[in-house]
Tab-separated table of C-alpha atoms in Angstrom:
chain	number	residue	atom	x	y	z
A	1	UNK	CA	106.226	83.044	79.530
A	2	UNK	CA	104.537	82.709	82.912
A	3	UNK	CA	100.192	81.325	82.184
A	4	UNK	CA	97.324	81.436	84.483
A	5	UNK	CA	94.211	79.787	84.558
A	6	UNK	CA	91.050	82.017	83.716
A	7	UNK	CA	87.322	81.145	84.958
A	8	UNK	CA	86.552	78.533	82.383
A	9	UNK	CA	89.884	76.898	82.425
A	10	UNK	CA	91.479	78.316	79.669
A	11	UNK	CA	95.260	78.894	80.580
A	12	UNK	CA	96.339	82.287	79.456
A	13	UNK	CA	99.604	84.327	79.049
A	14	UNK	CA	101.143	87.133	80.760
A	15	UNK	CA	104.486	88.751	80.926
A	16	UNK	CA	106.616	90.226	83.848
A	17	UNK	CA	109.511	93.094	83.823
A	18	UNK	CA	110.597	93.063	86.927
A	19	UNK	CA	111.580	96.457	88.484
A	20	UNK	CA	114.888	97.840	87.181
A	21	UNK	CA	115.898	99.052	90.876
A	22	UNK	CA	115.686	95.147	92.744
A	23	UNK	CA	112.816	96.328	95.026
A	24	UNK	CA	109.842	95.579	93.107
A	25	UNK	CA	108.419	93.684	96.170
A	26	UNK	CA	108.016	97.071	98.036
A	27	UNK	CA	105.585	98.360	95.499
A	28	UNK	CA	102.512	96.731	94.505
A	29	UNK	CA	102.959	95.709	90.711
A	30	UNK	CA	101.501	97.658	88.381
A	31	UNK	CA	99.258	95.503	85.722
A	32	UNK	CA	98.719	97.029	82.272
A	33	UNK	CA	96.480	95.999	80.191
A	34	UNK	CA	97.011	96.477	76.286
A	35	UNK	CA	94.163	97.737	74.157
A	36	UNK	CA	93.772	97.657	69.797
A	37	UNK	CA	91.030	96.432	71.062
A	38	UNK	CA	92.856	92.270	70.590
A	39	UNK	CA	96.897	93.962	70.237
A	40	UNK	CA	99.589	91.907	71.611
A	41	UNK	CA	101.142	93.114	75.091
A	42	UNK	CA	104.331	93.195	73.851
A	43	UNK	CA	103.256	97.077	71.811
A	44	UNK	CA	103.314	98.704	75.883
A	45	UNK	CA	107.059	97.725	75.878
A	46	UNK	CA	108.070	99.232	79.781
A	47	UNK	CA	105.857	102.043	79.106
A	48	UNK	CA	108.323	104.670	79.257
A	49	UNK	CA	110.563	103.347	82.107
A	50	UNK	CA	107.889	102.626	84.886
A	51	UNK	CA	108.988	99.453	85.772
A	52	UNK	CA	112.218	101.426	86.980
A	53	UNK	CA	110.834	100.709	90.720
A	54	UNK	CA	108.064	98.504	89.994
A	55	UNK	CA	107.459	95.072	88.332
A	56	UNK	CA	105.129	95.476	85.746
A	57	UNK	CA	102.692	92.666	84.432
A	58	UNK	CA	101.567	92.349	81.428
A	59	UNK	CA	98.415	90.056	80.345
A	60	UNK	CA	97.768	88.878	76.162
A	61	UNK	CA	94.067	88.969	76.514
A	62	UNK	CA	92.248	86.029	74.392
A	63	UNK	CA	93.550	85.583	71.347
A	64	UNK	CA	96.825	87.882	71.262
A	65	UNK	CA	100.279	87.286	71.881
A	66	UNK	CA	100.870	83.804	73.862
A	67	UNK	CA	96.930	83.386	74.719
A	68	UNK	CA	95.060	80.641	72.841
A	69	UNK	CA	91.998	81.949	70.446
A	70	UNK	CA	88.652	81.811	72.001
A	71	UNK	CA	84.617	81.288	71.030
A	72	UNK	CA	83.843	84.798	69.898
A	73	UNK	CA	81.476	85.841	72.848
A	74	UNK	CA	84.851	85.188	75.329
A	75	UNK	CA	86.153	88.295	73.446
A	76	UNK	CA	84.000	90.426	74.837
A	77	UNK	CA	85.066	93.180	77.665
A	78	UNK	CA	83.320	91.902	80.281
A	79	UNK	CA	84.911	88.715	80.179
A	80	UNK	CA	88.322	90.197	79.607
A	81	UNK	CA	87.325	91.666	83.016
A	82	UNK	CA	86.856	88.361	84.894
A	83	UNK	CA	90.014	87.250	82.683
A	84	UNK	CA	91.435	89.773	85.308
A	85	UNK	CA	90.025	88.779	87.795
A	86	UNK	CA	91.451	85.287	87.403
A	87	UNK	CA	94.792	86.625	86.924
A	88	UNK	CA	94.711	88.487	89.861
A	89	UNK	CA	93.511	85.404	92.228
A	90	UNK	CA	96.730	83.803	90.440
A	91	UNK	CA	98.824	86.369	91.751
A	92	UNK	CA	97.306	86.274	95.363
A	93	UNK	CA	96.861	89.940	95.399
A	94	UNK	CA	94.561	91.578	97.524
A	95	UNK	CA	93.510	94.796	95.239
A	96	UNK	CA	95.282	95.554	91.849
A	97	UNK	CA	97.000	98.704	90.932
A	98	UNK	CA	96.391	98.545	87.168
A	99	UNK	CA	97.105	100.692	84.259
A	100	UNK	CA	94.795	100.405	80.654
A	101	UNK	CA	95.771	101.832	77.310
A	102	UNK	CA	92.997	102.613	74.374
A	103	UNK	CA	90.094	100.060	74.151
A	104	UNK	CA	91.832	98.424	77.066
A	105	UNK	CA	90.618	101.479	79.100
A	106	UNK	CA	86.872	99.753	78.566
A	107	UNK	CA	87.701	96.524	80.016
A	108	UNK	CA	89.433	98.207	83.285
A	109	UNK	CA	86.459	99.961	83.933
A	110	UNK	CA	84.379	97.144	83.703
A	111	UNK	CA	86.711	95.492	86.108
A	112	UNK	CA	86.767	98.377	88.420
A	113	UNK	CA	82.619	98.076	88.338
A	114	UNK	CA	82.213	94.850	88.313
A	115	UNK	CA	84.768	94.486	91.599
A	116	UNK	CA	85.537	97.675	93.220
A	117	UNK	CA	87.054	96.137	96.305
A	118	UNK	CA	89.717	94.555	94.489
A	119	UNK	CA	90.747	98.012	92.553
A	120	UNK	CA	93.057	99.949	94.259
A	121	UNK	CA	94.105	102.515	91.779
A	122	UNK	CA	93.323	103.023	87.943
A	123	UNK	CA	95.124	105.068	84.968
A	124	UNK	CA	93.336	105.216	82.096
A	125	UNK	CA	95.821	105.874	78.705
A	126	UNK	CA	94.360	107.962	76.183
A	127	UNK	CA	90.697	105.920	76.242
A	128	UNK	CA	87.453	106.419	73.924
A	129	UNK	CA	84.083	107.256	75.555
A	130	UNK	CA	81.890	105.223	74.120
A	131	UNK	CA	81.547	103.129	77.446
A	132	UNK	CA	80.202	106.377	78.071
A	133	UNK	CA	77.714	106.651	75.742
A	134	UNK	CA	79.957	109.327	73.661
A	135	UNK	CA	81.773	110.071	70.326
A	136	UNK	CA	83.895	112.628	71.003
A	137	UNK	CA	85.090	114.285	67.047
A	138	UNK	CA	88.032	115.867	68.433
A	139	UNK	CA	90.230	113.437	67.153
A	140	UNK	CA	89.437	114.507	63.749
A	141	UNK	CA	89.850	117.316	64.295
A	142	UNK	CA	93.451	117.256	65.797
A	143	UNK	CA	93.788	115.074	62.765
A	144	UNK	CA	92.925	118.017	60.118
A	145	UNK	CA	95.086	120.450	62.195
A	146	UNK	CA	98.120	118.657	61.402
A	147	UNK	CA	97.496	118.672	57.431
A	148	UNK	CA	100.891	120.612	57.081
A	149	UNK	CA	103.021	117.870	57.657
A	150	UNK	CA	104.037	115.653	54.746
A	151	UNK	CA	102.394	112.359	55.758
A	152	UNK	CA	98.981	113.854	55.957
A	153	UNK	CA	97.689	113.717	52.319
A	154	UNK	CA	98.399	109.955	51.695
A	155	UNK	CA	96.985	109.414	55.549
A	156	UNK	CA	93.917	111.362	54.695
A	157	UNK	CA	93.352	109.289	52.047
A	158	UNK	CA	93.599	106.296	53.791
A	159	UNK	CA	91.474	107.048	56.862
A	160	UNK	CA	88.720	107.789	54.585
A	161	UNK	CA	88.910	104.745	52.983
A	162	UNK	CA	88.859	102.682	55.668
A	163	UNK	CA	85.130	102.379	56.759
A	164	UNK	CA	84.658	100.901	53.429
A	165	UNK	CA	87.294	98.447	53.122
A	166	UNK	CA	87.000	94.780	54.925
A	167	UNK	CA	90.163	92.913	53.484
A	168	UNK	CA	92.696	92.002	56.183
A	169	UNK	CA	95.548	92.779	54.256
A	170	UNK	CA	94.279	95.853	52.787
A	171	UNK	CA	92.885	97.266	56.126
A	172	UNK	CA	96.495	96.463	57.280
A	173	UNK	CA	97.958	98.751	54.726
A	174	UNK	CA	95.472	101.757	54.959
A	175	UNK	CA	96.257	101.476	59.144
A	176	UNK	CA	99.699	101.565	57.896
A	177	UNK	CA	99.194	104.906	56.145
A	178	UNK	CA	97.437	106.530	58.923
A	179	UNK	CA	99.837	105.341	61.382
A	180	UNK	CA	101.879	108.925	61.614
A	181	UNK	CA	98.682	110.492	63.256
A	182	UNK	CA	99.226	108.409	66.387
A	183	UNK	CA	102.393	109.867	66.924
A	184	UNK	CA	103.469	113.468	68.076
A	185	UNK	CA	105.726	113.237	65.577
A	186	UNK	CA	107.525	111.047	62.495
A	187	UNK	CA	110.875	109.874	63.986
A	188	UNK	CA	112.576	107.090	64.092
A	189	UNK	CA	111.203	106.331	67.946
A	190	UNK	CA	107.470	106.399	66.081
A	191	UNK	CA	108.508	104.605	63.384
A	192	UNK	CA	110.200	101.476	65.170
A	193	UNK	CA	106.914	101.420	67.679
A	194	UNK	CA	104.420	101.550	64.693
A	195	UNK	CA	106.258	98.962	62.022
A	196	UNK	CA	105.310	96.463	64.828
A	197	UNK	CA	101.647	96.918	64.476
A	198	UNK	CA	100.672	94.880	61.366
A	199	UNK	CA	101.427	91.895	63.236
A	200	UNK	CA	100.104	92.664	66.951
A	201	UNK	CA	96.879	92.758	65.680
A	202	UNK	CA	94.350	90.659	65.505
A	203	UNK	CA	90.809	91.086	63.762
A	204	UNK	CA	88.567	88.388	65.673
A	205	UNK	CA	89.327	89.615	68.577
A	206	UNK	CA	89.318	93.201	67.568
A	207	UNK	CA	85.367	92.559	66.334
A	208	UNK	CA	84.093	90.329	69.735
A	209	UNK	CA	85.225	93.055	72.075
A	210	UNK	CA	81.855	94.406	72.398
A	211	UNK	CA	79.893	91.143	71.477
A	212	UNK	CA	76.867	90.917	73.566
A	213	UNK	CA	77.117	94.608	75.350
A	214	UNK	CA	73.827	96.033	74.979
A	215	UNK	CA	72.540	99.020	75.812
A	216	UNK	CA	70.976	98.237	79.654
A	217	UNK	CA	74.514	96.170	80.079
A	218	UNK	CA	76.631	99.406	79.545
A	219	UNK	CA	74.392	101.590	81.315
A	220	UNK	CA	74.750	99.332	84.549
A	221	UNK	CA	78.471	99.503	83.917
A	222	UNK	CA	78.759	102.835	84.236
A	223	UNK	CA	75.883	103.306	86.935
A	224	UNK	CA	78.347	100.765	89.058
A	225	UNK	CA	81.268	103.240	88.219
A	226	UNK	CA	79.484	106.583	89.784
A	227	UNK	CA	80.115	104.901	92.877
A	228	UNK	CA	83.737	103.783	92.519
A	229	UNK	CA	85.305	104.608	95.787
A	230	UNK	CA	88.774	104.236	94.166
A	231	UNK	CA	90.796	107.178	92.607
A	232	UNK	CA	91.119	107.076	89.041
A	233	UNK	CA	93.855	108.994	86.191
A	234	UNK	CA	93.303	109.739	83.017
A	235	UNK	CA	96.337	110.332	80.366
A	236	UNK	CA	95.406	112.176	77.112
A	237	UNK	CA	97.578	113.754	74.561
A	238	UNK	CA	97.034	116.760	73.187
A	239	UNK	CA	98.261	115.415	69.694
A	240	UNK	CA	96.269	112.526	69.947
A	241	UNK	CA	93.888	111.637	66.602
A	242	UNK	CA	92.833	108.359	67.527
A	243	UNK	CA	90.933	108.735	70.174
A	244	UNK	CA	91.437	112.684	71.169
A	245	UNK	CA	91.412	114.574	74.374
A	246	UNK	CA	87.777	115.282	75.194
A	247	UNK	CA	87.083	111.675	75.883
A	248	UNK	CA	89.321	111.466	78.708
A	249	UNK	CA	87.280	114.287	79.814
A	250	UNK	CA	84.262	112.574	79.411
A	251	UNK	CA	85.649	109.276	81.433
A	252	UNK	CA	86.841	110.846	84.280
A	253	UNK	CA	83.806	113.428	84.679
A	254	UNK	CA	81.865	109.459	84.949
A	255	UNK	CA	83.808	108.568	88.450
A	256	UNK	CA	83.511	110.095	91.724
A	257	UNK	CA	87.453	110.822	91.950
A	258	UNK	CA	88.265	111.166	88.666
A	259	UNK	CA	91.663	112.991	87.378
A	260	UNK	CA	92.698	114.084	83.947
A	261	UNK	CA	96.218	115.053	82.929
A	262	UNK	CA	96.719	115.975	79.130
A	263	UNK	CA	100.340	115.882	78.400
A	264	UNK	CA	101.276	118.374	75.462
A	265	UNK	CA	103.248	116.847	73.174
A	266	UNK	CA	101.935	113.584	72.835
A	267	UNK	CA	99.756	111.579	70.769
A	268	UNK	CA	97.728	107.940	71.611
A	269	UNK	CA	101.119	106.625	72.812
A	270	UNK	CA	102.476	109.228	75.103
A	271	UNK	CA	105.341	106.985	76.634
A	272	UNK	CA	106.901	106.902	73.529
A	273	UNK	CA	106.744	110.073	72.957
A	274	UNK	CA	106.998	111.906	76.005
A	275	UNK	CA	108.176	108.993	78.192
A	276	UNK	CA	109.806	110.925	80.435
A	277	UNK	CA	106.751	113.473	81.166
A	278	UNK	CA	104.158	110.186	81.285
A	279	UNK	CA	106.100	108.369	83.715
A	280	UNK	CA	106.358	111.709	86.158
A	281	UNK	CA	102.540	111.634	85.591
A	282	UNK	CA	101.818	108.475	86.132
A	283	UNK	CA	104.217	107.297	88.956
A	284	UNK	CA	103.244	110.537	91.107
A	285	UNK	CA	99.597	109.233	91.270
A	286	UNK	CA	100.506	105.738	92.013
A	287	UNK	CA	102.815	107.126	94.992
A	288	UNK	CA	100.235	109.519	96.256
């Protein structure tokens, strides 16, 4: 496992998949950053085959996979963002071509404001809008629109139990009940990617990710972001009850070039379910 040294010396993990074709070094790499928020990496897996002509690096932000735990306030987004930064200094690249899933969609953003000449292109996987000042409640209701199908009744139960539950363990087993809902559907694919959760995840970093964002901070974020010069995609699923469709709306409505693709079919992790479709998507941008 390759490290790098971040801004305040702490040496930090990333992964590489080098592109399946041999000619990774005529594309820029693509880095994706993993979101929970504080989930391993390792959950993105090759994202649906796009390292077939691209390397692909992968970063454990604070905490996570191979990257040491940090003082609570390094947990935050906008120093995830310089975390970036750092990484890509490390990799003596010029601008970075990176990719965000879920809360991980936050931090890339903040990069992308904080250092727009360093962002060459963005995809944004299935994010929330609360960067944007927004709770979208479609995701609920994508949620009750599935109530047919035999998980829903003990994942009902579950969701709505959740706000009031604060046990690790427990928590872990109600996410574990409501893990179906991420998925377009229950098969064995969905399965194997969700039974890796439980132990991906990790609560301190989960709770510091927006530890000292105030208000005027995420207003400046996303004033700095109406003048992105960059273009930017945005990946929803239209089965998606985490975090919905109408966010990604919302995001890329908040950048000057902003593009959003909803792929039918798919839920918060659309490579695993429609790999094929999200890697079309995605790898047409990055060419264009």
């Amino acid at each position: 496992m390759p490290y790098y040294t971040s801004y305040d010396a702490a040496r930090l993990s990333f992964r590489v998949l080098p592109a399946r074709d041999g000619d990774g070094r005529s594309r820029p790499p693509l880095v994706c950053l993993a979101g929970g928020p504080g989930r391993d990496a390792a959950y993105l897996g090759d994202l649906g085959g796009l390292d077939a002509h691209r390397d692909l690096i992968a970063p454990d932000s604070r905490g996570t996979g191979d990257s040491p735990t940090a003082d609570p306030q390094h947990y935050a987004f906008p120093r995830l963002a310089e975390d970036l930064e750092a990484l890509r200094a490390h990799l003596e690249l010029e601008r970075l071509v990176l990719l965000a899933h879920g809360a991980a969609a936050t931090t890339a953003q903040a990069y992308a404001a904080a250092h727009p000449e360093r962002t060459a292109r963005l995809v944004l996987v299935c994010p929330d809008a609360r960067l944007q000042g927004e709770r979208t409640g479609d995701a609920w209701e994508i949620f009750r629109s599935r109530a047919d199908e035999p998980w829903w009744p003990e994942a009902d139960r579950a969701a709505r139990r959740l706000a009031e539950r604060h046990e690790p363990e427990e928590v872990r087993a109600l996410l574990a009940a409501t893990a179906p809902a991420a998925y377009d559907r229950w098969e064995e694919p969905q399965r194997a990617h969700a039974a890796d959760e439980a132990g991906q995840s990790h609560p301190v970093p989960r709770a510091g990710f927006w530890q000292g964002v105030d208000e005027a901070a995420r207003r400046a974020v996303l004033a700095r972001l109406a003048e992105l010069p960059g273009p930017v995609l945005v990946v929803t699923g239209d089965r998606d009850a985490v975090a919905g469709v109408r966010a990604g709306e919302l995001v890329a409505a908040s950048v000057p070039d902003g593009r959003h693709h909803t792929l039918p079919g798919a839920g918060h992790y659309p490579w695993v379910d429609r790999p094929a479709e999200f890697r079309t998507v995605v790898e047409e941008f990055l060419g264009g």
